[in-house]
mmCIF file of C-alpha atoms and ligand atoms in Angstrom:
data_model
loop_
_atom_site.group_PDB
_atom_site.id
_atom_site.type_symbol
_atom_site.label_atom_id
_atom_site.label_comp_id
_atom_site.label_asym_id
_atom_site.label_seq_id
_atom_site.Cartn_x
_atom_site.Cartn_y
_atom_site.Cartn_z
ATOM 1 C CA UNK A 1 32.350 -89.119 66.501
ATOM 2 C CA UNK A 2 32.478 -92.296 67.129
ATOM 3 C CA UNK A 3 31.425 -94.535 69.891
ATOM 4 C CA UNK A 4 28.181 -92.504 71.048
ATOM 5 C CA UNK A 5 26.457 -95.993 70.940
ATOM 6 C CA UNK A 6 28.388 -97.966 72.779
ATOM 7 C CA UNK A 7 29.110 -94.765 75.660
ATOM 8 C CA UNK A 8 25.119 -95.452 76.224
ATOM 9 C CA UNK A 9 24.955 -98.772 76.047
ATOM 10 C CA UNK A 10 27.602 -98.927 78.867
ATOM 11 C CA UNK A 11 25.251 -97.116 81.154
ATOM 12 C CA UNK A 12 22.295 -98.878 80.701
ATOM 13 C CA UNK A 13 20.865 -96.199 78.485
ATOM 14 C CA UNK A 14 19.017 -96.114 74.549
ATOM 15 C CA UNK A 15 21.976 -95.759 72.597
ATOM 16 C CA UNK A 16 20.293 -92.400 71.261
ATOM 17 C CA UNK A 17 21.029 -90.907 74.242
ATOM 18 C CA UNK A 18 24.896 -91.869 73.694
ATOM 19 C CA UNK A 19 24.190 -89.302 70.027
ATOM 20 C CA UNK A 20 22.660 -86.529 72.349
ATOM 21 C CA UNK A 21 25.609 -86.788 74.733
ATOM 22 C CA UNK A 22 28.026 -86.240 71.268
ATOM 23 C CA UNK A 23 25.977 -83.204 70.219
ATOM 24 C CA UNK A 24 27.444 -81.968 73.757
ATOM 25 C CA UNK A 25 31.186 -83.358 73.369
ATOM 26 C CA UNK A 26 31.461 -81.774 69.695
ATOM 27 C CA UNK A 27 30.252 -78.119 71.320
ATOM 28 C CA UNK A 28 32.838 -78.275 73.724
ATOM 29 C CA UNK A 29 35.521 -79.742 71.231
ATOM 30 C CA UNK A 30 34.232 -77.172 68.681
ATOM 31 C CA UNK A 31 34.710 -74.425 71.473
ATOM 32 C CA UNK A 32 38.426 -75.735 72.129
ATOM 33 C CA UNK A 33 39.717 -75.463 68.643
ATOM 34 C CA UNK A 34 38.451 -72.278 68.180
ATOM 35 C CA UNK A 35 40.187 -70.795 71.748
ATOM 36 C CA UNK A 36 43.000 -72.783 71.116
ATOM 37 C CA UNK A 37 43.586 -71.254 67.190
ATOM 38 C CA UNK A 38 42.550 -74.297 65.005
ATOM 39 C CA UNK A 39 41.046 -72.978 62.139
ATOM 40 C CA UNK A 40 38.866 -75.957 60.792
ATOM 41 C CA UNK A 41 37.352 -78.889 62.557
ATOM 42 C CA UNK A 42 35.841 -81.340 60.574
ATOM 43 C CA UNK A 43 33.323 -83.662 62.131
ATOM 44 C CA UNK A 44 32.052 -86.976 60.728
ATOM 45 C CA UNK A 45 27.865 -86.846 61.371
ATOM 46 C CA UNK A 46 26.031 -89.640 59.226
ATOM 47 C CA UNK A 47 27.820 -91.558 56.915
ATOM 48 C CA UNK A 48 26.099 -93.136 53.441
ATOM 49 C CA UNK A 49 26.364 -96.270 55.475
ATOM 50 C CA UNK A 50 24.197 -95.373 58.667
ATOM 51 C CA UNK A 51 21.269 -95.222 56.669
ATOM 52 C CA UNK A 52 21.084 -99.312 57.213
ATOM 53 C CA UNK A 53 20.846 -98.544 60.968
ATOM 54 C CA UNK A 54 17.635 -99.381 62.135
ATOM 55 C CA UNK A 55 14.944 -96.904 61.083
ATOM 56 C CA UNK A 56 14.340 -95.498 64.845
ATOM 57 C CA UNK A 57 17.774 -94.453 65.261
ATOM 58 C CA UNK A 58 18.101 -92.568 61.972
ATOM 59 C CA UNK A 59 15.333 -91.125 62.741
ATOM 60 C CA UNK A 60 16.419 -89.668 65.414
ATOM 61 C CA UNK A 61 19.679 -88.749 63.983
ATOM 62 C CA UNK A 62 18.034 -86.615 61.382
ATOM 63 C CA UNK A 63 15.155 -84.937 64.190
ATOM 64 C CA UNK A 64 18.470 -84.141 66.264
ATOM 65 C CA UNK A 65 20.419 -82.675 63.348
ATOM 66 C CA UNK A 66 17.398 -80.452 63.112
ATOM 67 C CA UNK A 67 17.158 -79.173 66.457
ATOM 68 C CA UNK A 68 20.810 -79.021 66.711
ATOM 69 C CA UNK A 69 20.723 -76.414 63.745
ATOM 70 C CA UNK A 70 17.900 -74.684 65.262
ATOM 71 C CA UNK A 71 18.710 -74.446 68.855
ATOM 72 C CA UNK A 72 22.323 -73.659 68.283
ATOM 73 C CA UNK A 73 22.336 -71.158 64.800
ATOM 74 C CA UNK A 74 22.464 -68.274 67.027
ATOM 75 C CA UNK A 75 25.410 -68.774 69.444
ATOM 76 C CA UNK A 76 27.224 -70.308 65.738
ATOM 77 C CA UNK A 77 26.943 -66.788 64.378
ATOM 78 C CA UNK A 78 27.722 -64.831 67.924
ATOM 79 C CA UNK A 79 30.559 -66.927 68.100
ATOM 80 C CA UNK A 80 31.637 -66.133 64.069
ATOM 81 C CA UNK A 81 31.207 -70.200 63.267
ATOM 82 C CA UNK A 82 31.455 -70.573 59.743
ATOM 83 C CA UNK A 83 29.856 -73.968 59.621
ATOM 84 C CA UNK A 84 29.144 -75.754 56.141
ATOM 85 C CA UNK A 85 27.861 -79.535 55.606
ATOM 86 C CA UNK A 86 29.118 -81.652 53.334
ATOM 87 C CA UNK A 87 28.254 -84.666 51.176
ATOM 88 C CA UNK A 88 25.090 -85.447 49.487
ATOM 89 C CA UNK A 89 21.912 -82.930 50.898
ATOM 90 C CA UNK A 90 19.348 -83.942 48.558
ATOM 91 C CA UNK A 91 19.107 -87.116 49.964
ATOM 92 C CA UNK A 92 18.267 -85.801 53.472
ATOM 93 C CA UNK A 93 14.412 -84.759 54.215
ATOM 94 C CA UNK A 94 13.145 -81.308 52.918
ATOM 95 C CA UNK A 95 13.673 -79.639 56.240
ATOM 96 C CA UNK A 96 16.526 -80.468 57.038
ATOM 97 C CA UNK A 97 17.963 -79.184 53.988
ATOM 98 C CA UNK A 98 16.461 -75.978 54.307
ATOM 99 C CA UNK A 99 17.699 -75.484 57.980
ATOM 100 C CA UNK A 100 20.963 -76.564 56.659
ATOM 101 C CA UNK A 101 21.045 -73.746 53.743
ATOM 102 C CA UNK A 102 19.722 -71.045 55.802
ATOM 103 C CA UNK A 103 22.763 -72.046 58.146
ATOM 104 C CA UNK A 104 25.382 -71.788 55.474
ATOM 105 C CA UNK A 105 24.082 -68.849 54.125
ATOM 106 C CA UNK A 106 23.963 -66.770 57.639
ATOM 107 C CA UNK A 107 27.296 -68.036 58.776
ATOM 108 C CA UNK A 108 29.238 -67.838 55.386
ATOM 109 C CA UNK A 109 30.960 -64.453 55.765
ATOM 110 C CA UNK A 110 31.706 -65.475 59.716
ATOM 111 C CA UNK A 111 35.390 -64.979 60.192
ATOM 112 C CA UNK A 112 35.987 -67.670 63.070
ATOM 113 C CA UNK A 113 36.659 -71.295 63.021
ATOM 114 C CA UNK A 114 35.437 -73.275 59.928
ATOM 115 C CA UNK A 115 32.966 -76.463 61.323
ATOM 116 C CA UNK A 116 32.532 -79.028 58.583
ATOM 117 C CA UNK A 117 29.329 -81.385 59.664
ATOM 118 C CA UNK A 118 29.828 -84.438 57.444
ATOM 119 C CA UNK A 119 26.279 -85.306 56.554
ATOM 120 C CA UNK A 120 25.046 -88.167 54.056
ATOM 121 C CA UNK A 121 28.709 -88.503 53.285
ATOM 122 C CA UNK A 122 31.064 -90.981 52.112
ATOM 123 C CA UNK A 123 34.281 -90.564 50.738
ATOM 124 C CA UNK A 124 33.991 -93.018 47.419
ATOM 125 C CA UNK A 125 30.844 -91.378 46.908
ATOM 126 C CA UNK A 126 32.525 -88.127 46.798
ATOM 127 C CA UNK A 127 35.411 -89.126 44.729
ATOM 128 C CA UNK A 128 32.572 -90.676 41.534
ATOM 129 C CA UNK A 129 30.765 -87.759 41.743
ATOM 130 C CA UNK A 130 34.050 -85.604 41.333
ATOM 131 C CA UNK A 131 34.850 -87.831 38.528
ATOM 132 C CA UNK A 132 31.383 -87.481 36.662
ATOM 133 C CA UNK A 133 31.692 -83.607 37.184
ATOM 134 C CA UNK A 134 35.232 -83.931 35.344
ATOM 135 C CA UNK A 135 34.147 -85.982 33.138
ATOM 136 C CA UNK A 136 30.925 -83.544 32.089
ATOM 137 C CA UNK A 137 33.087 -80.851 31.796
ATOM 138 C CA UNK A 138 35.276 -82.896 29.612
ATOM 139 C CA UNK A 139 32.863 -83.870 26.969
ATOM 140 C CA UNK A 140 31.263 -80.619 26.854
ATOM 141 C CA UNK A 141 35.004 -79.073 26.131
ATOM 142 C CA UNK A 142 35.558 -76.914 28.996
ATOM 143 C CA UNK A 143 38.397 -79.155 29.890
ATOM 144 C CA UNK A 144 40.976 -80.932 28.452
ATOM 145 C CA UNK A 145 41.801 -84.179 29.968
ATOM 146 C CA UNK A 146 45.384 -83.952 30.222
ATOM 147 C CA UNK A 147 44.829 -80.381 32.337
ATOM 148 C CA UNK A 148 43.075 -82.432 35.301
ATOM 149 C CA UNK A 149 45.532 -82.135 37.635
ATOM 150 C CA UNK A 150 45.569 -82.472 41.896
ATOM 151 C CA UNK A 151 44.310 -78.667 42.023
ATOM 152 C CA UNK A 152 41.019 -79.543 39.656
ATOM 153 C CA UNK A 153 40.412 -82.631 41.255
ATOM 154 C CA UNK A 154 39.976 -80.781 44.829
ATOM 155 C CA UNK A 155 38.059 -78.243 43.550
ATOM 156 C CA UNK A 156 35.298 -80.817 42.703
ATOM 157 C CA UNK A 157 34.977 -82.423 46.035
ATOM 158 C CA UNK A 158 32.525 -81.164 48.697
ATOM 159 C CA UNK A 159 35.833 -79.845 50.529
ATOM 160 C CA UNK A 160 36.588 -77.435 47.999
ATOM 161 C CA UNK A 161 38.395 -74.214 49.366
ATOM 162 C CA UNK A 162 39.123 -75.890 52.283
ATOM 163 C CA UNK A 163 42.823 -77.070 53.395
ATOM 164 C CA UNK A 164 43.500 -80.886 54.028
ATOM 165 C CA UNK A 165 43.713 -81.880 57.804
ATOM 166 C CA UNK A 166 46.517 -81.894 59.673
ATOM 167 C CA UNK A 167 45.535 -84.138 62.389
ATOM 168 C CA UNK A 168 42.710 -87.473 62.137
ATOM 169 C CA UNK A 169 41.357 -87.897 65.509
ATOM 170 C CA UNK A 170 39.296 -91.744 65.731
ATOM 171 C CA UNK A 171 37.471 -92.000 69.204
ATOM 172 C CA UNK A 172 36.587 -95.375 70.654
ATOM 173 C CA UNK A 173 39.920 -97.233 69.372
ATOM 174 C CA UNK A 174 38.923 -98.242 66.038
ATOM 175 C CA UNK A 175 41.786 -98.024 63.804
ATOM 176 C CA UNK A 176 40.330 -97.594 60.268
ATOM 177 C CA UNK A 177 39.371 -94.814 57.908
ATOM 178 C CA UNK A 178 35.825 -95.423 57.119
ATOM 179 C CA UNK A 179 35.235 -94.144 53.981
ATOM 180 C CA UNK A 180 36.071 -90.748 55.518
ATOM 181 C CA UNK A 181 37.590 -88.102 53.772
ATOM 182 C CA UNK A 182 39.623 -90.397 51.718
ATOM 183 C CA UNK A 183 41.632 -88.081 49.227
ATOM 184 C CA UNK A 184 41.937 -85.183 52.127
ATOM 185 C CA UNK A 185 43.616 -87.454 54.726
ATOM 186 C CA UNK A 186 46.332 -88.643 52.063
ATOM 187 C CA UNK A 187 48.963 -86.511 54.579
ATOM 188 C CA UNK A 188 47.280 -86.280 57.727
ATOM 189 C CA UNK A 189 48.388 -87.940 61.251
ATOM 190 C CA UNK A 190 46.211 -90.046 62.783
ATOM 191 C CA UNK A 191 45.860 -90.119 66.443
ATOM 192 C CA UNK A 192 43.660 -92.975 67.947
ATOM 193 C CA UNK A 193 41.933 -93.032 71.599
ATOM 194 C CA UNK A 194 39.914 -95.442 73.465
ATOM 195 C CA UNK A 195 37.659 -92.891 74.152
ATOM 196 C CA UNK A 196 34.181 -92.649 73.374
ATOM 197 C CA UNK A 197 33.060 -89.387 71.905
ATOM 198 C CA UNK A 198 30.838 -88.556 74.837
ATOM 199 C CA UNK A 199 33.203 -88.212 76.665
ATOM 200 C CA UNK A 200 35.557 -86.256 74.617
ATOM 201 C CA UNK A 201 36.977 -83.141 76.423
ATOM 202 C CA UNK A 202 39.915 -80.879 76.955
ATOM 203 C CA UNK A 203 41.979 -83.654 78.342
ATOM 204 C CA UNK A 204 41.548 -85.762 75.390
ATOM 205 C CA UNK A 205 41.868 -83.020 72.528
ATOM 206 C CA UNK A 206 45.089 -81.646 74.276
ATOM 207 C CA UNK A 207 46.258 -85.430 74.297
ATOM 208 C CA UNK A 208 45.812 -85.369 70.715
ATOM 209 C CA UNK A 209 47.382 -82.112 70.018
ATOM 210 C CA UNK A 210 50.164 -83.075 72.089
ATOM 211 C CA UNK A 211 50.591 -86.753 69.754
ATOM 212 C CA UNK A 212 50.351 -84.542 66.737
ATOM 213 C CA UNK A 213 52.744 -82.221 67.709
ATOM 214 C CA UNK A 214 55.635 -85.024 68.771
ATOM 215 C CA UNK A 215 55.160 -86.074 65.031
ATOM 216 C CA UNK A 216 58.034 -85.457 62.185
ATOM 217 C CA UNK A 217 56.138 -84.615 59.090
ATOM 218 C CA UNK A 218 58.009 -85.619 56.321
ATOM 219 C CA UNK A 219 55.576 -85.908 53.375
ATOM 220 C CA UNK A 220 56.938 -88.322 51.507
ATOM 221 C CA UNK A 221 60.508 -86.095 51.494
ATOM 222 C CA UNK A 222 63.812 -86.958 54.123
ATOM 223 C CA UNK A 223 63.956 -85.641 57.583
ATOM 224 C CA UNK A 224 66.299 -82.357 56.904
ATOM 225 C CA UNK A 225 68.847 -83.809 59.616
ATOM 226 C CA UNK A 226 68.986 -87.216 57.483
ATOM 227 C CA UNK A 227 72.447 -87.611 55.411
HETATM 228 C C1 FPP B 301 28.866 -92.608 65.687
HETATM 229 O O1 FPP B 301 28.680 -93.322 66.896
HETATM 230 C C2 FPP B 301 28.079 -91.350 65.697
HETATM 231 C C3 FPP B 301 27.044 -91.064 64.862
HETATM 232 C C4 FPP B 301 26.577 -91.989 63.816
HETATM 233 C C5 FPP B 301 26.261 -89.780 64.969
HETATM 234 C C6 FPP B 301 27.009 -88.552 65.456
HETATM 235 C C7 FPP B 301 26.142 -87.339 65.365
HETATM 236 C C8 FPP B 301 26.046 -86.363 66.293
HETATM 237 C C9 FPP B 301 26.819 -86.397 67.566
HETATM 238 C C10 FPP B 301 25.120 -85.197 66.048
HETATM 239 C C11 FPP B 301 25.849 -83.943 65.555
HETATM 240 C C12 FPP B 301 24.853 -82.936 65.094
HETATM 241 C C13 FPP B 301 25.107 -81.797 64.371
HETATM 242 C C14 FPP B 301 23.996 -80.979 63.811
HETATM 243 C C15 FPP B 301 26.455 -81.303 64.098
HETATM 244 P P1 FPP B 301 28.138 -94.841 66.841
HETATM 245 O O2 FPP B 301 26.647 -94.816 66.854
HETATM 246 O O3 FPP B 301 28.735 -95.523 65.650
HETATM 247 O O4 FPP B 301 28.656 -95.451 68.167
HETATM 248 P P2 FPP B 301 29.111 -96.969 68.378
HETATM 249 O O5 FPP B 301 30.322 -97.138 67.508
HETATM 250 O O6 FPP B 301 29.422 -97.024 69.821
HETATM 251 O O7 FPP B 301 27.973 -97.829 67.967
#
C-alpha cells in the first residue's frame, strides 16, 4: 500500500493522514475483489523494516491497526471476510495481538474473500524461520531431509493453505519487491502504477485486472501456439 506518505505530503497534510486515507482505499479495494470474484487479496501493512520509521508514525500505525480491527470486525464478518495476519505477532504490543486473534478466530469459518494483512512481516524473515522449523523437525526425526520438498516448504510459511498470487499490484511506481512475499510471487505478474494508494479505486484495480489479463502465462513452459 504504498505511497500513503507521499499522497499526504502532496497536500500539505501529516503524512499519517496519507495511512488513514489507505485504511479507506484498501476497504474499497477489499470490497471490489470480493464483488468482482477474487478470492484472496493480500495486503502489505508494516513491514520488519518500518519499525526504523520515526517512533510517532509507528505509533500511529499500530493505534490505527487497532481501531481498524475494532471499528471494522463487524461489517468483516457480515460481509463473510475471512481475514488472517501474517508475519511475526509477538513482536507487536499485547493488544494488538489479542484484537488480532479474536479477529481470526471469529472470521475463520467465513466463506467469502480471504484478506491477508501483512503485519511485522518480511519475506527473508519468513523464509529463516521456515528453515529453523524444518530444520527442528529434522533433528528431532520427524523428517527426513531428502523428503523436504516445494509442498513442505509452503506449509511452513505464514501463507500456508493459501494459493500463490496471481497478480502483484505496486502503487506509487516503485518497481521492486521489497522483501514481500518473496517465495509466493516466484510466478506472479506484476503490474506497476503511479498511483498512490489513497487514491486507489475501481479505475485503477480494473486497470490492473485488465494488464493481468492481456498477459500469456507461460510458467517457465512454451506458449502452446510456439513450434
Ligand atoms: C506504505 O506507505 C504504507 C504503510 C507503511 C502502512 C499501510 C497501512 C494501512 C493503510 C493500514 C491498514 C490497516 C489494517 C488493520 C488492515 P508509505 O508510508 O511508505 O508511503 P510513502 O512511500 O509515500 O512514504
Amino acid at each position: 500500500m504504498d505511497g500513503n506518505g507521499r499522497w499526504a505530503q502532496s497536500r500539505g497534510l501529516p503524512r499519517v493522514m496519507g495511512h488513514h486515507a489507505g485504511v479507506e482505499a484498501l476497504k474499497t479495494t477489499l470490497r471490489l475483489c470480493s464483488d468482482w470474484g477474487i478470492t484472496a487479496l493480500t495486503a502489505y501493512a508494516f513491514s520488519t523494516e518500518n519499525w526504523s520509521r520515526p517512533g510517532d508514525e509507528v505509533n500511529f500505525l499500530l493505534t490505527l491497526f487497532e481501531r481498524v480491527l475494532q471499528k471494522e470486525l463487524q461489517s468483516l464478518e457480515t460481509e463473510q471476510v475471512r481475514i488472517r495476519f501474517l508475519g511475526d505477532l509477538d513482536g507487536l504490543p499485547e493488544k494488538l495481538q489479542g484484537l488480532i486473534q479474536d479477529a481470526e478466530e471469529r472470521t475463520s469459518a467465513n466463506t467469502g474473500i480471504h484478506l491477508n494483512v501483512c503485519t511485522n512481516y518480511g519475506g527473508r524473515r519468513e523464509l529463516v524461520r521456515a528453515t529453523q522449523r524444518l530444520a527442528a523437525r529434522a533433528a528431532s526425526g520427524d523428517l527426513e531431509p531428502q523428503n523436504i520438498d516445494e509442498n513442505t516448504v509452503a506449509a511452513e510459511l505464514f501463507t500456508a493453505g493459501e494459493q500463490d498470487p496471481d497478480l502483484l499490484i505496486r502503487t506509487s511506481g516503485e518497481h521492486r519487491i521489497s522483501n514481500f512475499l518473496l517465495w509466493q510471487l516466484a510466478y506472479a505478474e506484476i503490474h506497476v502504477t503511479d498511483v498512490f494508494w489513497p487514491d486507489f479505486d475501481a479505475e485503477a484495480l480494473k486497470k490492473a485486472l485488465l494488464d493481468y489479463q492481456s498477459r500469456n502465462r507461460r510458467f517457465g513452459g512454451l506458449d502452446p501456439i510456439s513450434p
